Amino acid sequence: MLEKLSSSLRGTLEKISKALFVDKKLINELVKDIQKALIDADVNIQLVLHLSDKIRARMIDENVPSNVSKKDFLIKVVYEELIALMGGAEKKLEIKKKPTVIMLVGLFGSGKTTTAGKLAKYYKKYGFRVAVLQTDTYRPAAFEQLEQLATRVGVDFFGIKNEKNPQKIFKTFLEKLSKYDLVIVDTAGRDALSKDLIEEISALAKLIKPDERLLVISGDIGQTAQHQADEFHKSCNVSGVIATKMDGTAKAGGALTACAATGTPIVFIGVGEKIADIEPFRPKNFVGRLLGMGDIEALLEKTQEAISQDKAEDLSKRVLKGEFNLIDLYEQMSALKNMGPLTKVMDMIPGMSKLKLPQEVLESQEGQLEKWKHAMDSMTQEELEDPVVITPARIDRIAHGSGTPSADIRQLIKQYKKSKKLIKMLKGGGQGVSEKNLQKMMKRFGVNS
Ligand SMILES: Nc1nc2c(ncn2[C@@H]2O[C@H](COP(=O)(O)OP(=O)(O)OP(=O)(O)O)[C@@H](O)[C@H]2O)c(=O)[nH]1
Ligand SMILES: [Mg+2]
């Protein structure tokens, strides 16, 4: 799916990583590449221009966090803007109320009936009791088509063969359907969004009161999906879109971005004719996959302003166990640099939240960080994990390897020892930190409590 777009975008990212530095020329080149890739995928030109402007503006207006290279930052901006183009946050269908009712609407051949079967299988897999209801009295053999799918999937099917009134069908099964967790309602389509179709859908929706009215759109119509999504949204108030046939069309990007632009979230995508060929649509994962960046999350974590909760917890646990090494020190320092994080770490250590580190301490460490990072890049794993092994001879080796003065490396080790001592004192407090230890520590930092 979207192989061409994917390979073009990957090529562009490779260009960034190979570039010596990020300048205006590179950004312009990158923006041009992305424009071409998106236009080839049938993305609307206005959307493409908007995305280009956003990337350029953000590279000018935003400060690159100091622990992130400009290249990584550029990749992050591209990634985030592509996600926004695909609709931003994920909309998850909630199956909480019993029964949750999903009504599928859309034009002829868009994939409603197939999708009803796919959704039934998808949710059955998660342990929901699912039923499908056929209200399409228009297409010949719609009854049999859904009945067969339901049998294959192993869910219950409801429908009345040869009945012409969709509302009557629903009323007939109203009570039986209330026993299911999820009811998926298939409806009739038309060639175009005619008055006839709008009236039928509106009346049926009024009666059924579905929790979700999902518009099924064929992805191969590309950016013209916008018109369809708009029209359906206006007349039937759809709550989400399912884009089908995303396999085997070069225009899938156009359909996705067009639907996203209408403000209606895309909830699922159909990626093949088989019953299992459906995926929840998560813009973040989708773009990540498109760009081929398995470790994009790691990159983003690095660029996050604050240390993540998990990391902070992990660090504080290790600190309390006394397993504090140079990597931890470095992480702690970078966290400090981005302000606030160490306070977060401290909040998790009993008693520590009372302590406020003086500004000078934070600032003096800041300037060292970059040098220390270089030095640490030249250290072995053993040295990082157990800095006691760093002898003067090793300091010289690290200094040579990293181009950092030996004095800075000695200072790093001194800082490490100081931090370790501090932590020992903390541990000395038994369960938490005693008031006495806290005062001692504050004195050490020149703070008067
Ligand atoms: N390749 C591919 N084909 C699909 C996908 N979803 C549906 N189809 C095919 O599209 C055709 C039409 O699907 P239906 O489910 O019958 O469409 P419908 O919206 O119910 O059509 P009407 O009942 O006529 O309104 C079928 O041949 C499906 O196999 C998909 O995700 N990928
Ligand atoms: Mg159908």
Short mmCIF file of C-alpha atoms and ligand atoms in Angstrom, two decimals:
data_model
loop_
_atom_site.label_atom_id
_atom_site.label_comp_id
_atom_site.label_asym_id
_atom_site.label_seq_id
_atom_site.Cartn_x
_atom_site.Cartn_y
_atom_site.Cartn_z
CA MET A 1 0.00 0.00 0.00
CA LEU A 2 1.28 3.43 -0.93
CA GLU A 3 4.61 1.93 -1.92
CA LYS A 4 5.54 4.77 -4.22
CA LEU A 5 4.78 7.51 -1.71
CA SER A 6 6.60 5.56 0.93
CA SER A 7 9.74 5.06 -1.11
CA SER A 8 9.84 8.72 -2.19
CA LEU A 9 9.49 9.94 1.37
CA ARG A 10 12.12 7.51 2.60
CA GLY A 11 14.46 8.76 -0.09
CA THR A 12 13.90 12.29 1.12
CA LEU A 13 14.67 11.42 4.71
CA GLU A 14 17.82 9.67 3.61
CA LYS A 15 18.84 12.86 1.89
CA ILE A 16 18.48 14.69 5.17
CA SER A 17 20.53 12.21 7.09
CA LYS A 18 23.29 12.32 4.49
CA ALA A 19 23.38 16.11 4.35
CA LEU A 20 26.24 17.80 6.15
CA PHE A 21 24.07 20.41 7.75
CA VAL A 22 20.54 21.74 7.71
CA ASP A 23 20.26 25.03 5.89
CA LYS A 24 17.63 26.85 3.90
CA LYS A 25 18.69 25.10 0.71
CA LEU A 26 18.24 21.66 2.22
CA ILE A 27 14.86 22.56 3.69
CA ASN A 28 13.67 23.88 0.34
CA GLU A 29 14.89 20.79 -1.45
CA LEU A 30 13.20 18.59 1.11
CA VAL A 31 9.93 20.48 0.85
CA LYS A 32 10.02 20.16 -2.94
CA ASP A 33 10.61 16.41 -2.70
CA ILE A 34 7.73 15.97 -0.30
CA GLN A 35 5.46 18.07 -2.49
CA LYS A 36 6.22 15.93 -5.48
CA ALA A 37 5.71 12.68 -3.57
CA LEU A 38 2.36 13.82 -2.20
CA ILE A 39 1.07 15.22 -5.47
CA ASP A 40 1.98 11.92 -7.14
CA ALA A 41 -0.17 10.22 -4.51
CA ASP A 42 -3.06 12.49 -5.54
CA VAL A 43 -3.00 14.67 -2.46
CA ASN A 44 -4.82 17.95 -2.97
CA ILE A 45 -2.46 20.76 -3.95
CA GLN A 46 -3.80 23.16 -1.29
CA LEU A 47 -3.11 20.60 1.41
CA VAL A 48 0.38 20.07 0.01
CA LEU A 49 1.11 23.79 0.02
CA HIS A 50 -0.18 24.14 3.54
CA LEU A 51 2.08 21.33 4.70
CA SER A 52 5.10 22.90 2.97
CA ASP A 53 4.44 26.26 4.63
CA LYS A 54 4.10 24.64 8.01
CA ILE A 55 7.42 22.79 7.69
CA ARG A 56 9.27 25.91 6.56
CA ALA A 57 7.72 28.06 9.27
CA ARG A 58 8.44 25.62 12.05
CA MET A 59 12.08 25.30 11.01
CA ILE A 60 12.37 29.08 11.36
CA ASP A 61 10.19 29.73 14.39
CA GLU A 62 10.89 26.86 16.69
CA ASN A 63 13.89 26.39 18.86
CA VAL A 64 15.77 23.20 18.32
CA PRO A 65 16.15 21.53 21.73
CA SER A 66 19.85 21.55 22.56
CA ASN A 67 20.13 17.79 22.99
CA VAL A 68 18.80 17.21 19.49
CA SER A 69 20.57 17.71 16.19
CA LYS A 70 18.95 20.00 13.68
CA LYS A 71 18.62 17.07 11.32
CA ASP A 72 16.68 15.02 13.83
CA PHE A 73 14.53 18.03 14.51
CA LEU A 74 13.78 18.45 10.82
CA ILE A 75 12.76 14.80 10.59
CA LYS A 76 10.54 15.22 13.62
CA VAL A 77 8.83 18.25 12.05
CA VAL A 78 8.22 16.38 8.79
CA TYR A 79 6.86 13.41 10.73
CA GLU A 80 4.52 15.53 12.82
CA GLU A 81 3.22 17.52 9.87
CA LEU A 82 2.52 14.37 7.88
CA ILE A 83 0.57 13.03 10.85
CA ALA A 84 -1.45 16.24 10.99
CA LEU A 85 -2.11 15.88 7.26
CA MET A 86 -3.51 12.40 7.93
CA GLY A 87 -5.89 13.71 10.55
CA GLY A 88 -3.73 13.95 13.66
CA ALA A 89 -4.99 12.03 16.64
CA GLU A 90 -6.44 8.56 16.35
CA LYS A 91 -10.15 8.09 16.79
CA LYS A 92 -10.88 4.83 18.48
CA LEU A 93 -14.33 3.30 18.30
CA GLU A 94 -15.58 2.61 21.78
CA ILE A 95 -17.60 -0.54 22.27
CA LYS A 96 -18.82 0.17 25.77
CA LYS A 97 -22.55 0.59 25.61
CA LYS A 98 -24.54 -2.59 24.99
CA PRO A 99 -25.36 -2.83 22.21
CA THR A 100 -23.07 -0.41 20.43
CA VAL A 101 -24.53 0.13 16.98
CA ILE A 102 -22.43 0.95 13.94
CA MET A 103 -24.24 1.92 10.77
CA LEU A 104 -22.31 1.79 7.51
CA VAL A 105 -23.27 4.17 4.73
CA GLY A 106 -21.81 4.87 1.31
CA LEU A 107 -22.23 4.68 -2.44
CA PHE A 108 -22.55 1.57 -4.60
CA GLY A 109 -19.56 -0.70 -4.52
CA SER A 110 -17.63 1.31 -1.95
CA GLY A 111 -17.25 -1.79 0.20
CA LYS A 112 -19.99 -1.50 2.87
CA THR A 113 -21.10 -5.13 2.90
CA THR A 114 -17.54 -6.46 2.75
CA THR A 115 -16.57 -4.06 5.54
CA ALA A 116 -19.51 -5.20 7.68
CA GLY A 117 -18.07 -8.72 7.53
CA LYS A 118 -14.54 -7.47 8.19
CA LEU A 119 -15.59 -5.43 11.21
CA ALA A 120 -17.58 -8.37 12.58
CA LYS A 121 -14.48 -10.54 12.43
CA TYR A 122 -12.28 -7.80 13.84
CA TYR A 123 -14.42 -7.23 16.93
CA LYS A 124 -15.27 -10.89 17.45
CA LYS A 125 -11.55 -11.47 17.79
CA TYR A 126 -11.59 -9.14 20.80
CA GLY A 127 -14.30 -11.18 22.47
CA PHE A 128 -17.34 -9.05 21.63
CA ARG A 129 -20.65 -10.68 20.81
CA VAL A 130 -21.33 -9.35 17.34
CA ALA A 131 -24.40 -9.37 15.10
CA VAL A 132 -24.81 -8.04 11.57
CA LEU A 133 -28.05 -6.65 10.22
CA GLN A 134 -28.88 -6.30 6.54
CA THR A 135 -31.13 -3.34 5.74
CA ASP A 136 -30.11 -3.09 2.08
CA THR A 137 -33.32 -3.88 0.23
CA TYR A 138 -31.99 -2.31 -2.95
CA ARG A 139 -29.17 -4.42 -4.25
CA PRO A 140 -30.21 -7.89 -5.41
CA ALA A 141 -28.60 -10.62 -3.30
CA ALA A 142 -27.40 -8.21 -0.60
CA PHE A 143 -29.16 -10.49 1.87
CA GLU A 144 -27.19 -13.56 0.76
CA GLN A 145 -23.91 -11.66 0.50
CA LEU A 146 -23.95 -10.58 4.14
CA GLU A 147 -25.45 -13.85 5.35
CA GLN A 148 -22.56 -15.76 3.80
CA LEU A 149 -19.99 -13.40 5.27
CA ALA A 150 -21.58 -13.74 8.73
CA THR A 151 -21.50 -17.53 8.49
CA ARG A 152 -17.86 -17.44 7.48
CA VAL A 153 -16.94 -15.16 10.34
CA GLY A 154 -19.14 -17.01 12.82
CA VAL A 155 -21.42 -14.17 13.93
CA ASP A 156 -25.22 -13.99 13.92
CA PHE A 157 -26.97 -12.57 10.90
CA PHE A 158 -30.32 -10.78 10.80
CA GLY A 159 -32.31 -9.81 7.74
CA ILE A 160 -35.58 -10.51 5.91
CA LYS A 161 -35.32 -11.79 2.39
CA ASN A 162 -37.52 -9.93 -0.10
CA GLU A 163 -38.67 -7.36 2.48
CA LYS A 164 -38.63 -3.92 0.88
CA ASN A 165 -38.82 -1.70 3.96
CA PRO A 166 -35.48 -1.29 5.79
CA GLN A 167 -37.14 0.24 8.86
CA LYS A 168 -39.43 -2.71 9.25
CA ILE A 169 -36.44 -5.04 9.17
CA PHE A 170 -34.80 -3.18 12.02
CA LYS A 171 -37.97 -3.09 14.13
CA THR A 172 -38.46 -6.81 13.68
CA PHE A 173 -35.11 -7.59 15.31
CA LEU A 174 -34.89 -4.70 17.75
CA GLU A 175 -35.26 -6.84 20.82
CA LYS A 176 -33.01 -9.65 19.68
CA LEU A 177 -30.27 -7.21 18.75
CA SER A 178 -30.22 -5.69 22.23
CA LYS A 179 -28.47 -8.81 23.54
CA TYR A 180 -25.29 -8.19 21.55
CA ASP A 181 -22.27 -6.08 22.41
CA LEU A 182 -21.98 -4.80 18.88
CA VAL A 183 -24.47 -4.57 16.03
CA ILE A 184 -23.20 -3.70 12.56
CA VAL A 185 -25.85 -2.40 10.19
CA ASP A 186 -25.31 -2.62 6.43
CA THR A 187 -27.30 -0.18 4.30
CA ALA A 188 -28.09 0.30 0.64
CA GLY A 189 -25.98 2.44 -1.66
CA ARG A 190 -26.70 4.41 -4.81
CA ASP A 191 -24.67 5.64 -7.80
CA ALA A 192 -24.44 9.09 -6.29
CA LEU A 193 -25.54 10.83 -3.17
CA SER A 194 -29.12 11.28 -4.37
CA LYS A 195 -32.04 12.75 -2.48
CA ASP A 196 -33.45 9.29 -2.41
CA LEU A 197 -30.39 7.91 -0.62
CA ILE A 198 -30.19 10.80 1.85
CA GLU A 199 -33.82 10.33 2.80
CA GLU A 200 -33.38 6.64 3.28
CA ILE A 201 -30.27 6.98 5.42
CA SER A 202 -31.67 9.84 7.49
CA ALA A 203 -34.92 8.03 8.25
CA LEU A 204 -33.09 4.85 9.12
CA ALA A 205 -30.59 6.67 11.32
CA LYS A 206 -33.42 8.44 13.12
CA LEU A 207 -34.98 5.10 13.93
CA ILE A 208 -31.82 3.14 14.75
CA LYS A 209 -29.98 5.96 16.53
CA PRO A 210 -26.61 4.37 15.80
CA ASP A 211 -23.64 5.22 18.00
CA GLU A 212 -21.50 5.56 14.90
CA ARG A 213 -22.45 6.45 11.36
CA LEU A 214 -19.43 5.42 9.35
CA LEU A 215 -19.00 6.47 5.76
CA VAL A 216 -17.39 3.82 3.60
CA ILE A 217 -15.36 5.34 0.79
CA SER A 218 -13.36 3.63 -1.88
CA GLY A 219 -9.75 4.79 -1.61
CA ASP A 220 -9.19 4.57 -5.36
CA ILE A 221 -11.20 7.74 -5.94
CA GLY A 222 -8.28 9.75 -4.54
CA GLN A 223 -8.80 13.36 -3.56
CA THR A 224 -12.35 13.43 -4.93
CA ALA A 225 -13.16 11.64 -1.68
CA GLN A 226 -13.27 15.09 -0.14
CA HIS A 227 -16.41 16.02 -2.03
CA GLN A 228 -18.09 12.78 -1.10
CA ALA A 229 -17.10 13.01 2.54
CA ASP A 230 -18.31 16.62 2.70
CA GLU A 231 -21.65 15.82 1.14
CA PHE A 232 -22.32 12.81 3.31
CA HIS A 233 -21.21 14.70 6.36
CA LYS A 234 -23.62 17.54 5.65
CA SER A 235 -26.62 15.36 5.01
CA CYS A 236 -26.05 12.38 7.29
CA ASN A 237 -23.71 13.69 9.95
CA VAL A 238 -21.17 10.88 9.63
CA SER A 239 -18.96 10.25 12.64
CA GLY A 240 -16.08 8.60 10.87
CA VAL A 241 -14.74 7.26 7.59
CA ILE A 242 -13.61 3.83 6.52
CA ALA A 243 -11.43 4.03 3.43
CA THR A 244 -11.43 0.75 1.51
CA LYS A 245 -9.34 -0.64 -1.35
CA MET A 246 -6.23 1.05 -0.05
CA ASP A 247 -4.36 -1.85 -1.57
CA GLY A 248 -3.55 -1.49 -5.21
CA THR A 249 -4.24 2.19 -5.68
CA ALA A 250 -1.67 4.92 -6.06
CA LYS A 251 -4.29 7.45 -5.00
CA ALA A 252 -4.78 6.22 -1.45
CA GLY A 253 -2.86 9.16 -0.01
CA GLY A 254 -5.27 11.50 -1.76
CA ALA A 255 -8.30 9.78 -0.28
CA LEU A 256 -6.91 9.69 3.24
CA THR A 257 -5.78 13.29 3.34
CA ALA A 258 -8.97 14.50 1.69
CA CYS A 259 -11.14 12.78 4.28
CA ALA A 260 -8.96 14.08 7.07
CA ALA A 261 -9.37 17.59 5.69
CA THR A 262 -13.13 17.37 6.13
CA GLY A 263 -12.52 16.94 9.83
CA THR A 264 -14.11 13.51 9.87
CA PRO A 265 -11.68 11.02 11.36
CA ILE A 266 -10.68 7.95 9.42
CA VAL A 267 -11.26 5.01 11.72
CA PHE A 268 -10.38 1.97 9.63
CA ILE A 269 -8.77 1.22 6.31
CA GLY A 270 -9.56 -1.74 4.09
CA VAL A 271 -6.39 -3.20 2.65
CA GLY A 272 -7.56 -6.15 0.58
CA GLU A 273 -10.45 -8.35 -0.46
CA LYS A 274 -9.98 -10.94 2.27
CA ILE A 275 -12.06 -10.78 5.41
CA ALA A 276 -9.07 -10.07 7.63
CA ASP A 277 -7.88 -7.19 5.45
CA ILE A 278 -8.88 -4.33 7.70
CA GLU A 279 -6.80 -2.19 10.06
CA PRO A 280 -7.65 0.52 12.55
CA PHE A 281 -6.27 3.77 11.20
CA ARG A 282 -3.70 5.37 13.49
CA PRO A 283 -2.16 8.39 11.79
CA LYS A 284 0.99 8.16 13.90
CA ASN A 285 1.73 4.52 13.15
CA PHE A 286 0.64 4.93 9.56
CA VAL A 287 3.10 7.75 8.89
CA GLY A 288 5.80 5.97 10.87
CA ARG A 289 5.42 2.97 8.62
CA LEU A 290 5.28 5.13 5.53
CA LEU A 291 8.58 6.70 6.47
CA GLY A 292 10.05 3.38 7.50
CA MET A 293 11.12 4.65 10.85
CA GLY A 294 10.80 1.95 13.41
CA ASP A 295 12.56 4.01 15.96
CA ILE A 296 10.73 7.25 15.38
CA GLU A 297 9.31 7.02 18.87
CA ALA A 298 12.77 6.85 20.35
CA LEU A 299 13.73 9.91 18.37
CA LEU A 300 10.70 11.79 19.60
CA GLU A 301 11.33 10.82 23.16
CA LYS A 302 14.74 12.34 22.80
CA THR A 303 13.23 15.56 21.57
CA GLN A 304 10.61 15.72 24.24
CA GLU A 305 11.10 18.61 26.57
CA ALA A 306 10.74 16.57 29.69
CA ILE A 307 12.04 13.18 30.62
CA SER A 308 9.26 10.65 30.23
CA GLN A 309 7.43 9.34 33.23
CA ASP A 310 8.64 5.79 32.59
CA LYS A 311 12.22 6.83 32.32
CA ALA A 312 11.98 8.91 35.43
CA GLU A 313 10.49 6.04 37.34
CA ASP A 314 13.08 3.65 36.08
CA LEU A 315 15.85 6.04 36.99
CA SER A 316 14.55 6.69 40.47
CA LYS A 317 14.19 2.97 41.11
CA ARG A 318 17.77 2.34 40.04
CA VAL A 319 18.96 5.31 41.99
CA LEU A 320 17.34 3.92 45.10
CA LYS A 321 18.98 0.56 44.49
CA GLY A 322 22.31 2.33 44.24
CA GLU A 323 22.81 1.40 40.60
CA PHE A 324 23.62 4.90 39.52
CA ASN A 325 26.12 5.08 36.66
CA LEU A 326 27.48 7.60 34.17
CA ILE A 327 24.69 7.02 31.69
CA ASP A 328 22.21 7.87 34.40
CA LEU A 329 24.16 10.95 35.29
CA TYR A 330 24.15 12.06 31.70
CA GLU A 331 20.44 11.42 31.37
CA GLN A 332 19.81 13.27 34.54
CA MET A 333 21.86 16.19 33.30
CA SER A 334 20.11 16.32 29.94
CA ALA A 335 16.82 16.13 31.72
CA LEU A 336 17.88 19.01 33.90
CA LYS A 337 18.84 20.99 30.89
CA ASN A 338 15.35 20.75 29.56
CA MET A 339 14.15 22.02 32.89
CA GLY A 340 11.89 20.47 35.34
CA PRO A 341 12.56 16.81 34.78
CA LEU A 342 14.84 16.27 37.74
CA THR A 343 12.15 17.73 39.93
CA LYS A 344 9.93 15.07 38.48
CA VAL A 345 12.46 12.42 39.37
CA MET A 346 12.76 13.94 42.80
CA ASP A 347 9.03 13.99 43.29
CA MET A 348 9.11 10.25 43.07
CA ILE A 349 11.72 9.82 45.74
CA PRO A 350 10.07 10.09 49.14
CA GLY A 351 11.02 13.34 50.80
CA MET A 352 12.92 14.71 47.83
CA SER A 353 10.14 16.91 46.54
CA LYS A 354 10.88 19.29 49.42
CA LEU A 355 14.33 19.99 48.04
CA LYS A 356 14.85 22.72 45.53
CA LEU A 357 18.16 22.69 43.68
CA PRO A 358 19.69 26.13 43.37
CA GLN A 359 19.80 27.64 39.91
CA GLU A 360 23.62 28.00 39.85
CA VAL A 361 24.04 24.30 40.29
CA LEU A 362 21.85 23.65 37.32
CA GLU A 363 23.50 26.29 35.18
CA SER A 364 27.09 25.32 35.84
CA GLN A 365 26.29 21.80 34.76
CA GLU A 366 24.64 22.89 31.58
CA GLY A 367 27.74 24.10 29.82
CA GLN A 368 29.49 20.83 30.55
CA LEU A 369 26.86 18.63 29.08
CA GLU A 370 27.96 18.77 25.45
CA LYS A 371 31.60 18.08 26.34
CA TRP A 372 30.60 15.23 28.57
CA LYS A 373 28.52 13.72 25.86
CA HIS A 374 31.54 13.65 23.55
CA ALA A 375 33.65 12.15 26.28
CA MET A 376 31.08 9.51 27.01
CA ASP A 377 30.89 8.57 23.36
CA SER A 378 34.52 7.53 23.64
CA MET A 379 34.03 5.42 26.73
CA THR A 380 33.53 1.69 26.79
CA GLN A 381 30.34 0.16 28.08
CA GLU A 382 32.26 -1.04 31.13
CA GLU A 383 33.45 2.48 31.89
CA LEU A 384 29.98 3.92 31.53
CA GLU A 385 28.40 1.35 33.76
CA ASP A 386 31.08 1.25 36.38
CA PRO A 387 33.13 4.48 36.31
CA VAL A 388 35.39 3.24 39.13
CA VAL A 389 37.48 1.48 36.48
CA ILE A 390 38.44 4.77 34.84
CA THR A 391 42.12 5.14 35.67
CA PRO A 392 44.24 8.21 34.74
CA ALA A 393 45.58 6.30 31.74
CA ARG A 394 42.05 5.66 30.60
CA ILE A 395 41.18 9.32 31.08
CA ASP A 396 43.96 10.18 28.62
CA ARG A 397 42.67 7.65 26.12
CA ILE A 398 39.13 9.06 26.39
CA ALA A 399 40.48 12.61 26.06
CA HIS A 400 42.33 11.68 22.86
CA GLY A 401 39.42 9.79 21.43
CA SER A 402 36.85 12.47 22.08
CA GLY A 403 38.90 15.61 21.69
CA THR A 404 37.87 16.67 25.19
CA PRO A 405 40.41 18.09 27.65
CA SER A 406 41.38 15.59 30.37
CA ALA A 407 40.35 18.17 32.95
CA ASP A 408 36.76 18.05 31.76
CA ILE A 409 36.71 14.30 31.99
CA ARG A 410 38.11 14.45 35.50
CA GLN A 411 35.40 16.92 36.35
CA LEU A 412 32.76 14.61 34.93
CA ILE A 413 34.00 11.83 37.16
CA LYS A 414 34.07 14.18 40.13
CA GLN A 415 30.50 15.18 39.43
CA TYR A 416 29.57 11.55 39.17
CA LYS A 417 31.13 10.74 42.53
CA LYS A 418 29.39 13.71 44.10
CA SER A 419 26.03 12.63 42.77
CA LYS A 420 26.64 9.09 43.89
CA LYS A 421 27.49 10.29 47.39
CA LEU A 422 24.34 12.36 47.44
CA ILE A 423 22.34 9.33 46.53
CA LYS A 424 24.01 7.28 49.24
CA MET A 425 22.91 9.91 51.69
CA LEU A 426 19.41 9.65 50.39
CA LYS A 427 19.49 5.93 50.84
CA GLY A 428 20.84 6.42 54.31
CA GLY A 429 17.45 7.83 55.17
CA GLY A 430 16.05 4.34 55.30
CA GLN A 431 12.56 4.28 53.87
CA GLY A 432 12.80 7.77 52.56
CA VAL A 433 14.89 10.81 53.23
CA SER A 434 15.26 11.96 56.77
CA GLU A 435 14.90 15.62 57.60
CA LYS A 436 18.48 15.63 58.86
CA ASN A 437 19.89 14.21 55.66
CA LEU A 438 17.91 16.66 53.64
CA GLN A 439 19.36 19.57 55.57
CA LYS A 440 22.87 18.16 55.18
CA MET A 441 22.34 17.90 51.51
CA MET A 442 21.02 21.41 51.20
CA LYS A 443 24.04 22.71 53.01
CA ARG A 444 26.21 20.90 50.54
CA PHE A 445 24.46 22.74 47.75
CA GLY A 446 24.68 25.98 49.66
CA VAL A 447 20.97 26.19 50.34
CA ASN A 448 19.73 27.42 53.64
CA SER A 449 16.49 25.95 54.67
N1 LIG B 1 -9.06 -4.85 -3.01
C1 LIG B 1 -10.03 -4.54 -2.17
N2 LIG B 1 -11.30 -4.76 -2.55
C2 LIG B 1 -12.28 -4.46 -1.69
C3 LIG B 1 -12.02 -3.89 -0.42
N3 LIG B 1 -13.20 -3.68 0.20
C4 LIG B 1 -14.16 -4.10 -0.65
N4 LIG B 1 -13.62 -4.57 -1.81
C5 LIG B 1 -14.31 -5.09 -3.01
O1 LIG B 1 -15.18 -4.11 -3.51
C6 LIG B 1 -16.31 -4.71 -4.13
C7 LIG B 1 -17.59 -4.08 -3.62
O2 LIG B 1 -17.72 -4.36 -2.24
P1 LIG B 1 -19.15 -4.42 -1.49
O3 LIG B 1 -18.85 -4.71 -0.07
O4 LIG B 1 -20.09 -5.31 -2.19
O5 LIG B 1 -19.60 -2.92 -1.66
P2 LIG B 1 -20.95 -2.24 -1.15
O6 LIG B 1 -20.60 -0.90 -0.66
O7 LIG B 1 -21.65 -3.14 -0.22
O8 LIG B 1 -21.76 -2.10 -2.50
P3 LIG B 1 -23.35 -1.99 -2.69
O9 LIG B 1 -23.95 -3.07 -1.85
O10 LIG B 1 -23.54 -2.19 -4.15
O11 LIG B 1 -23.74 -0.63 -2.28
C8 LIG B 1 -16.20 -6.19 -3.82
O12 LIG B 1 -15.72 -6.85 -4.93
C9 LIG B 1 -15.19 -6.26 -2.70
O13 LIG B 1 -14.47 -7.47 -2.70
C10 LIG B 1 -10.64 -3.65 -0.05
O14 LIG B 1 -10.31 -3.13 1.02
N5 LIG B 1 -9.70 -3.99 -0.97
MG MG B 2 -23.56 -3.94 -0.17
#
